[in-house]
PDB file of C-alpha atoms in Angstrom:
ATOM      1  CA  UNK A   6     -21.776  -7.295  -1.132  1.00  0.00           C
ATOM      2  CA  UNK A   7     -22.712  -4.937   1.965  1.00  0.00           C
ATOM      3  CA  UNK A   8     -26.066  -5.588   1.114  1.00  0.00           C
ATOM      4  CA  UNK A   9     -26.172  -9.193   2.732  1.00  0.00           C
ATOM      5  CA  UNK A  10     -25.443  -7.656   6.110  1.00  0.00           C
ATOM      6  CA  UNK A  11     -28.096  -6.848   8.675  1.00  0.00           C
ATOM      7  CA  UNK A  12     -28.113  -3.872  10.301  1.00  0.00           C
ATOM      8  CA  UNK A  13     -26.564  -5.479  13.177  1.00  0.00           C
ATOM      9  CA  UNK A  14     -22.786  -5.123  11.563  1.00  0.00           C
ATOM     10  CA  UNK A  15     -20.720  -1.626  11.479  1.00  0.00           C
ATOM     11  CA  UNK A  16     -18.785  -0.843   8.952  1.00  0.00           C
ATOM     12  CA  UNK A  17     -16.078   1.598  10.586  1.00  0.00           C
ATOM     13  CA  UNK A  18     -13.593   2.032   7.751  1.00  0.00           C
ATOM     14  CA  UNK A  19     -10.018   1.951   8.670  1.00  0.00           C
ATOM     15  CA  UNK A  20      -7.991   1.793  11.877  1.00  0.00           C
ATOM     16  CA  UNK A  21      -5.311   3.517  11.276  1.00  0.00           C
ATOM     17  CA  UNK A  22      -1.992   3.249  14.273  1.00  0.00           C
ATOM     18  CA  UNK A  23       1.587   4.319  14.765  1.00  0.00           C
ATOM     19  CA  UNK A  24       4.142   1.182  15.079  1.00  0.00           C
ATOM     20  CA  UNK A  25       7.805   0.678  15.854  1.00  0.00           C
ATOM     21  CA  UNK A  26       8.670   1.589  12.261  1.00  0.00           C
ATOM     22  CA  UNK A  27       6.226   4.708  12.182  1.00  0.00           C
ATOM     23  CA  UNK A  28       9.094   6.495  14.973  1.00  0.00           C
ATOM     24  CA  UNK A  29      11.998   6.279  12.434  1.00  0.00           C
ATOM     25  CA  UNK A  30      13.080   8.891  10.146  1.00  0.00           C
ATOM     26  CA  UNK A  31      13.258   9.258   6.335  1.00  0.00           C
ATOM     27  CA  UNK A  32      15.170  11.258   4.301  1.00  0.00           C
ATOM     28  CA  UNK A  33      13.943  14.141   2.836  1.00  0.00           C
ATOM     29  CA  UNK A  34      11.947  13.828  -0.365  1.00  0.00           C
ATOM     30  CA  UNK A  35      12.558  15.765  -3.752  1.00  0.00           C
ATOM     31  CA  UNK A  36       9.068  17.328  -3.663  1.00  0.00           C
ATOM     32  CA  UNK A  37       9.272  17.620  -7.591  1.00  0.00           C
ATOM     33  CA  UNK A  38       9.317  13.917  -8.368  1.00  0.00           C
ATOM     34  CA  UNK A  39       6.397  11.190  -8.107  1.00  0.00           C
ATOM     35  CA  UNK A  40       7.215   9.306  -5.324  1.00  0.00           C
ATOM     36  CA  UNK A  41       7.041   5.486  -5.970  1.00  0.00           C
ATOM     37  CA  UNK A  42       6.781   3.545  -2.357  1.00  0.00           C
ATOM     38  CA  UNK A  43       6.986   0.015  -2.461  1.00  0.00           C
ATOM     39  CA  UNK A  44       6.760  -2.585   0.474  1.00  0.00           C
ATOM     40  CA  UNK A  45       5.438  -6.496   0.659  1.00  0.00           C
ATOM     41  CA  UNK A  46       4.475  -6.062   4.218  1.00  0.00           C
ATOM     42  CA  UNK A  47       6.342  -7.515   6.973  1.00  0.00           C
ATOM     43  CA  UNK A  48       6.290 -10.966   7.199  1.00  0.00           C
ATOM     44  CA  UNK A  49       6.906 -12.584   3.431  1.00  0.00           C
ATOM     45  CA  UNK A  50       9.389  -9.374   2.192  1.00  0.00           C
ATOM     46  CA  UNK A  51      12.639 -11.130   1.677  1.00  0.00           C
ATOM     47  CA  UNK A  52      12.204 -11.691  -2.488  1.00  0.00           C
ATOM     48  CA  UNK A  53      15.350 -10.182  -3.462  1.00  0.00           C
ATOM     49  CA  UNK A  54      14.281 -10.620  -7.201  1.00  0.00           C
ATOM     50  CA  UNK A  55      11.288  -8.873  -6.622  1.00  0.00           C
ATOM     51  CA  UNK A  56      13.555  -6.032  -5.520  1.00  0.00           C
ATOM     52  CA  UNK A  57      15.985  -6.489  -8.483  1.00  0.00           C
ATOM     53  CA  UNK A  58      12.992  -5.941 -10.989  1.00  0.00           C
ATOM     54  CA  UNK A  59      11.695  -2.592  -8.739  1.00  0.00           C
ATOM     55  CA  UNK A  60      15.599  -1.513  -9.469  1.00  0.00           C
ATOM     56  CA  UNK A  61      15.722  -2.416 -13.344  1.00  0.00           C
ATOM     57  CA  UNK A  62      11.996  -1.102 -13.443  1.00  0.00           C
ATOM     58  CA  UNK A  63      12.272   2.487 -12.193  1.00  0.00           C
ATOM     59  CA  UNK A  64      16.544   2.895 -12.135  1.00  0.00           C
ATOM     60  CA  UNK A  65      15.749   5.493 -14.797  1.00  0.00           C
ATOM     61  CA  UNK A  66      12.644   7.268 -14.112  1.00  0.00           C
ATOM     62  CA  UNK A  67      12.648  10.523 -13.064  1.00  0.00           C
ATOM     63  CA  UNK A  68      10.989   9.790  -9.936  1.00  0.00           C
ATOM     64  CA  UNK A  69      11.837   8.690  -6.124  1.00  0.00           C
ATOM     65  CA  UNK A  70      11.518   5.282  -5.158  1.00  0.00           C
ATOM     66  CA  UNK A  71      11.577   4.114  -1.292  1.00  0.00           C
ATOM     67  CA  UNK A  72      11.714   0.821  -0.802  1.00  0.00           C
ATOM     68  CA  UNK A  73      11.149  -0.655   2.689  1.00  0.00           C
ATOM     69  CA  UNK A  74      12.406  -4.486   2.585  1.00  0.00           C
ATOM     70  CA  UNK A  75      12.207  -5.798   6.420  1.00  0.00           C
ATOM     71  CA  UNK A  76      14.745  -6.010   9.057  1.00  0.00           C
ATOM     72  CA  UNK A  77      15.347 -10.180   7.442  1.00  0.00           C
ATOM     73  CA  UNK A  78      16.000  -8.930   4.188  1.00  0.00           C
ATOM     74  CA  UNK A  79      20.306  -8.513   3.856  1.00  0.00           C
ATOM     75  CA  UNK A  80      20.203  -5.286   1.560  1.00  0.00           C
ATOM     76  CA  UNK A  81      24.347  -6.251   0.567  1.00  0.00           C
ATOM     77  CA  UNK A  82      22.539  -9.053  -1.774  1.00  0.00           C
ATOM     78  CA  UNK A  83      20.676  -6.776  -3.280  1.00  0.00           C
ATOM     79  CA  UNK A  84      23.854  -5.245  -6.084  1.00  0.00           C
ATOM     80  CA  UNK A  85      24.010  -1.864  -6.632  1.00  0.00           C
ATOM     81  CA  UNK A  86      21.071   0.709  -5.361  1.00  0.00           C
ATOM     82  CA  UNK A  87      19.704   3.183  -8.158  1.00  0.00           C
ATOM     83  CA  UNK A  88      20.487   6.606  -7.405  1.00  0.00           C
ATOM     84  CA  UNK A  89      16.657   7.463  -6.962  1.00  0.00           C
ATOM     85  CA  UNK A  90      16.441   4.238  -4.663  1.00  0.00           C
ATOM     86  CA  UNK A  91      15.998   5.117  -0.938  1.00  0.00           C
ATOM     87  CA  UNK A  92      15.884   1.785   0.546  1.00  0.00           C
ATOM     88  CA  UNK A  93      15.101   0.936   4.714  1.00  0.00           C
ATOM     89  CA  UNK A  94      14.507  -1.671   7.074  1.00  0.00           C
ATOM     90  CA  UNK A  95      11.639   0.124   7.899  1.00  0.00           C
ATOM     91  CA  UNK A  96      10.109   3.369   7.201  1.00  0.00           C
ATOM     92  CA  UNK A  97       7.232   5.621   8.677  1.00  0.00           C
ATOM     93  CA  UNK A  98       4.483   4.287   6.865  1.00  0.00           C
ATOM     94  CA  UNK A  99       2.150   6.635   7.205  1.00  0.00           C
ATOM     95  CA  UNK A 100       4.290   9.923   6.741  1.00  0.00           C
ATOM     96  CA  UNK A 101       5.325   8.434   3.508  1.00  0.00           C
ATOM     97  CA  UNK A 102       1.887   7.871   2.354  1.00  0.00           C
ATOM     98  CA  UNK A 103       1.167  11.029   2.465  1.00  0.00           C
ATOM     99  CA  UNK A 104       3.559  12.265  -0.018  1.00  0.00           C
ATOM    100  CA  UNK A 105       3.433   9.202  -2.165  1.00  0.00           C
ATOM    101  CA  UNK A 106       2.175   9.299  -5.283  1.00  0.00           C
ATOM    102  CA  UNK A 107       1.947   5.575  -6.015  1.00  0.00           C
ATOM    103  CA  UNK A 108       1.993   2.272  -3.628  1.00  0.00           C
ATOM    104  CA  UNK A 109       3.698  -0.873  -4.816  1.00  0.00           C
ATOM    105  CA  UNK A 110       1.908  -3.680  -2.003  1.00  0.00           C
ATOM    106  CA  UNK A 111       1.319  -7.034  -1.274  1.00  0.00           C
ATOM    107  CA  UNK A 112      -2.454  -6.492  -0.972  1.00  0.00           C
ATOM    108  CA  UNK A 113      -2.225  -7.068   2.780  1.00  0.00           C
ATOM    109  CA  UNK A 114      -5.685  -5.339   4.273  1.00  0.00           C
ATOM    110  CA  UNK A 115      -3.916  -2.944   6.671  1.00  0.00           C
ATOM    111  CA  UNK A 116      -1.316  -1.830   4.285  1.00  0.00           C
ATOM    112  CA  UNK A 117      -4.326  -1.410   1.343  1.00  0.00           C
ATOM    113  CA  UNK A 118      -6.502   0.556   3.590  1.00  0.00           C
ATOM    114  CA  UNK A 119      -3.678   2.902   4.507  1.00  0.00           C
ATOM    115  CA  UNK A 120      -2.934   3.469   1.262  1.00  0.00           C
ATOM    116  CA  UNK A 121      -6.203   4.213   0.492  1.00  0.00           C
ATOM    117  CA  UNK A 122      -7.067   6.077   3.474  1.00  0.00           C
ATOM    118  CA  UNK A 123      -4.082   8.575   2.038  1.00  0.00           C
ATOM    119  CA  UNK A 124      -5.799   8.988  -1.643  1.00  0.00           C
ATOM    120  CA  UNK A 125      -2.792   6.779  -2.756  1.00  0.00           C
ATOM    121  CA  UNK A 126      -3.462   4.807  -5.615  1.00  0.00           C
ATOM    122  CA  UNK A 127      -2.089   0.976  -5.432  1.00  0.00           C
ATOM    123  CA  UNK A 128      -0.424  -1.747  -7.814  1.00  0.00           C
ATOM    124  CA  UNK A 129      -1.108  -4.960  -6.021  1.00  0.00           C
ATOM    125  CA  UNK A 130       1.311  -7.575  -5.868  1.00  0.00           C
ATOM    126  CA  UNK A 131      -0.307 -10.435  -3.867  1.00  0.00           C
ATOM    127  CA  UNK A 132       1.963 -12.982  -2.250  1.00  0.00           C
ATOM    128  CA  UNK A 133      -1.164 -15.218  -0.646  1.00  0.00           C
ATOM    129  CA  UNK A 134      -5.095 -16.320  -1.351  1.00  0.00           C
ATOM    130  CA  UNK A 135      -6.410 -13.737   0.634  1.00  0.00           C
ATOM    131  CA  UNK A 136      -4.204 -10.872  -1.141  1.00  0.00           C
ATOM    132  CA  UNK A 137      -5.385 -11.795  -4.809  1.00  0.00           C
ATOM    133  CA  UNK A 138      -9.244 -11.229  -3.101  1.00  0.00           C
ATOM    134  CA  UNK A 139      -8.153  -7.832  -1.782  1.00  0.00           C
ATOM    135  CA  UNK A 140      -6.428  -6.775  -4.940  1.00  0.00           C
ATOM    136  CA  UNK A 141      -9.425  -8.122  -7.121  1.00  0.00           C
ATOM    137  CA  UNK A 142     -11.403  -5.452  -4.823  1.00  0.00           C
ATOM    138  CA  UNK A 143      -8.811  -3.193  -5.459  1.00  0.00           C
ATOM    139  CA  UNK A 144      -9.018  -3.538  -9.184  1.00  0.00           C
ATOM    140  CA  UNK A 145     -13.221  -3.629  -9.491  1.00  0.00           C
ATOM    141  CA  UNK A 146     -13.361  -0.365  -7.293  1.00  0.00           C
ATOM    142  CA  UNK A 147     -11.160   0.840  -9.938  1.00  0.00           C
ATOM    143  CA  UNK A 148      -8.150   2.501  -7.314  1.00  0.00           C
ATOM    144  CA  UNK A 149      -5.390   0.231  -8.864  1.00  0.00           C
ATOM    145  CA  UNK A 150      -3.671  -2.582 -10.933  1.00  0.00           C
ATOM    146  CA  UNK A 151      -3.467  -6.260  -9.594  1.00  0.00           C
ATOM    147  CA  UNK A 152       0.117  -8.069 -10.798  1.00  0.00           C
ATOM    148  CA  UNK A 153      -0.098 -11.666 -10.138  1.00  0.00           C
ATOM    149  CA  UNK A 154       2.718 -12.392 -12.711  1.00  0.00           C
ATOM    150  CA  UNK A 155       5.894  -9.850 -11.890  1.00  0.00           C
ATOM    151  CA  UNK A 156       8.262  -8.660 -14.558  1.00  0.00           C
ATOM    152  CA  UNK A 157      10.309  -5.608 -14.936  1.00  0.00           C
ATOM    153  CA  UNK A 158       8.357  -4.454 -18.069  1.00  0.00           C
ATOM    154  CA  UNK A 159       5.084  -4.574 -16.217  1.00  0.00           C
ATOM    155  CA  UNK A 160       6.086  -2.920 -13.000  1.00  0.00           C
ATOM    156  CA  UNK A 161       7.090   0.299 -14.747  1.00  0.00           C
ATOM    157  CA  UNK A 162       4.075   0.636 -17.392  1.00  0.00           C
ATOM    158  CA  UNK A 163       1.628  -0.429 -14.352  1.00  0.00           C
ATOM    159  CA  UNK A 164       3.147   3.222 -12.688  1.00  0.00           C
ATOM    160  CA  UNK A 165       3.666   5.170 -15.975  1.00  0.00           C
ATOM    161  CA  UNK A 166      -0.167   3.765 -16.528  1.00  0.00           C
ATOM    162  CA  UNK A 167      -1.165   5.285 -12.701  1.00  0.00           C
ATOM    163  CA  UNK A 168       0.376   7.866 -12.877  1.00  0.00           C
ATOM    164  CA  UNK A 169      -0.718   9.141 -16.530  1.00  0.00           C
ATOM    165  CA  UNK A 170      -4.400   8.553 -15.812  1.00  0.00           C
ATOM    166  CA  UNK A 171      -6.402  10.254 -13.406  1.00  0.00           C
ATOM    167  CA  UNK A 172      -8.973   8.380 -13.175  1.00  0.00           C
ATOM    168  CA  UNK A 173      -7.173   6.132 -10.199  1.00  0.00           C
ATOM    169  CA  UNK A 174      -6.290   9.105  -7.991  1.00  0.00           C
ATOM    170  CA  UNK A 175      -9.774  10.063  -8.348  1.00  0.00           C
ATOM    171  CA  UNK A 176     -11.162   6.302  -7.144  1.00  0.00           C
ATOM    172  CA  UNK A 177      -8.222   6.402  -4.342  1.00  0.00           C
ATOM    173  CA  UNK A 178      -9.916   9.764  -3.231  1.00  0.00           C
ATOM    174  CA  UNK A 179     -13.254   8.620  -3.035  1.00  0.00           C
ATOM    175  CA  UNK A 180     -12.494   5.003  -1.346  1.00  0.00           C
ATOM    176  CA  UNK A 181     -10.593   7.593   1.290  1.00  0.00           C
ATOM    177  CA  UNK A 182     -13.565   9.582   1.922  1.00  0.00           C
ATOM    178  CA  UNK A 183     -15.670   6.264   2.459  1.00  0.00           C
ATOM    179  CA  UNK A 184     -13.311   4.660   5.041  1.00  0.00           C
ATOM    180  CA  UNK A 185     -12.941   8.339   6.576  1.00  0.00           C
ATOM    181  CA  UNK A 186     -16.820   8.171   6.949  1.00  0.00           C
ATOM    182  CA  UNK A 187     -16.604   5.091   8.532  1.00  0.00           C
ATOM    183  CA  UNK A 188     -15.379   6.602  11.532  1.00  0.00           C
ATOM    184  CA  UNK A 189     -12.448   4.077  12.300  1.00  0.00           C
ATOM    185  CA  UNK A 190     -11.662   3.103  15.852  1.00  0.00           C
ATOM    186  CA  UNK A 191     -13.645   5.691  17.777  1.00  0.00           C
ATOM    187  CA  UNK A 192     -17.019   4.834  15.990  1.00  0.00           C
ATOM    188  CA  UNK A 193     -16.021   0.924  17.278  1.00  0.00           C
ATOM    189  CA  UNK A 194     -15.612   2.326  20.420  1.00  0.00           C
ATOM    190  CA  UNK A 195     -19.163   4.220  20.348  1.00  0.00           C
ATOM    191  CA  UNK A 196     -21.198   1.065  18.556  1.00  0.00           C
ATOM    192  CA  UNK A 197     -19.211  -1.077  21.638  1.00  0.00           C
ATOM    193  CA  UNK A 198     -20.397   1.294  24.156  1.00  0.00           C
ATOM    194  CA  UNK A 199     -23.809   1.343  22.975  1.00  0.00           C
ATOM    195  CA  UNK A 200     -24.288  -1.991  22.467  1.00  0.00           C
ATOM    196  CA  UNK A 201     -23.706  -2.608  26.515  1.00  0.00           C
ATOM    197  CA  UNK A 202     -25.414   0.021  27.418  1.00  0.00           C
ATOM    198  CA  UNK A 203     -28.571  -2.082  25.894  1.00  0.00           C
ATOM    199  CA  UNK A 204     -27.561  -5.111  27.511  1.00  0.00           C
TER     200      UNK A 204
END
């Protein structure tokens, strides 16, 4: 509803930063195989069912699947690890959104607008209020599928259904050229600037 703001707001897209997690290495990805990338963020990530169903989900795709679970989360409870599982504390966020070709998320706004910012399309899972309003947005601009309601059944036909129709890739790649336009942290540094200047 941008059209309810006066001209006095800016609009600068996404700020996009390395943190501790973006300094650690991954393995190297099969560059032949969708890459699933799943992560609830990093405060509410310890659901060890919610990991279970990501395993029975995708154990037999032909993909890779790296799963980034928190430094809280004890990966020994977690039973055996799929084969096509890579699974870390933490990962480099960013390098693996690049060569993603789907994002499993908790609808958190930093985490969607990375995503997006990469031309990654996302499959919400919201863990709080505020997430089920970012993954309705998600949803209405047409870049991804909201799951409220988790099962093993939906999580792999809600990536089979991504990754079969191009029509999401094409919204992710359009939402990326918007927040790109937006200019990010430098353009808040120039409206910031300005606005003293007029002071």
């Amino acid at each position: 509803r941008g059209e309810y703001f006066p001209e006095n707001y800016h609009f600068i897209g996404a700020s996009l930063s390395e943190r501790q997690g973006e300094k650690r290495s991954i393995d190297i990805i099969p560059n032949k195989k969708p890459v699933i990338y799943i992560s609830l963020g990093t405060i509410v990530n310890r659901n060890i069912i919610f990991y279970q169903q990501c395993f029975s989900a995708f154990r037999d795709m032909d993909c890779t699947v790296i799963l980034s679970v928190g430094e809280n989360t004890n990966v020994d409870l977690l039973g055996p690890i799929p084969s096509n599982f890579i699974i870390r504390s933490f990962v480099p966020q960013l390098k693996v959104l690049a060569i993603c070709d789907v994002f499993i998320t908790h609808g958190g706004m930093n985490s969607v607008h990375e995503g997006l910012y990469y031309k990654v399309p996302l499959i919400v899972v919201p863990q709080q209020r505020e997430q089920k309003m970012v993954a309705k947005r998600v949803v209405e601009c047409g870049s991804g599928i909201c799951l409220e309601k988790v099962n093993v059944e939906q999580l792999r036909k809600s990536v089979e259904t991504i990754l079969e129709n191009p029509e999401y890739k094409s919204a992710a790649n359009r939402l990326s050229d918007s927040l790109i336009a937006g200019g990010g942290s430098g353009r808040a540094a120039d409206v910031i600037e300005k606005y003293c200047e007029n002071k």
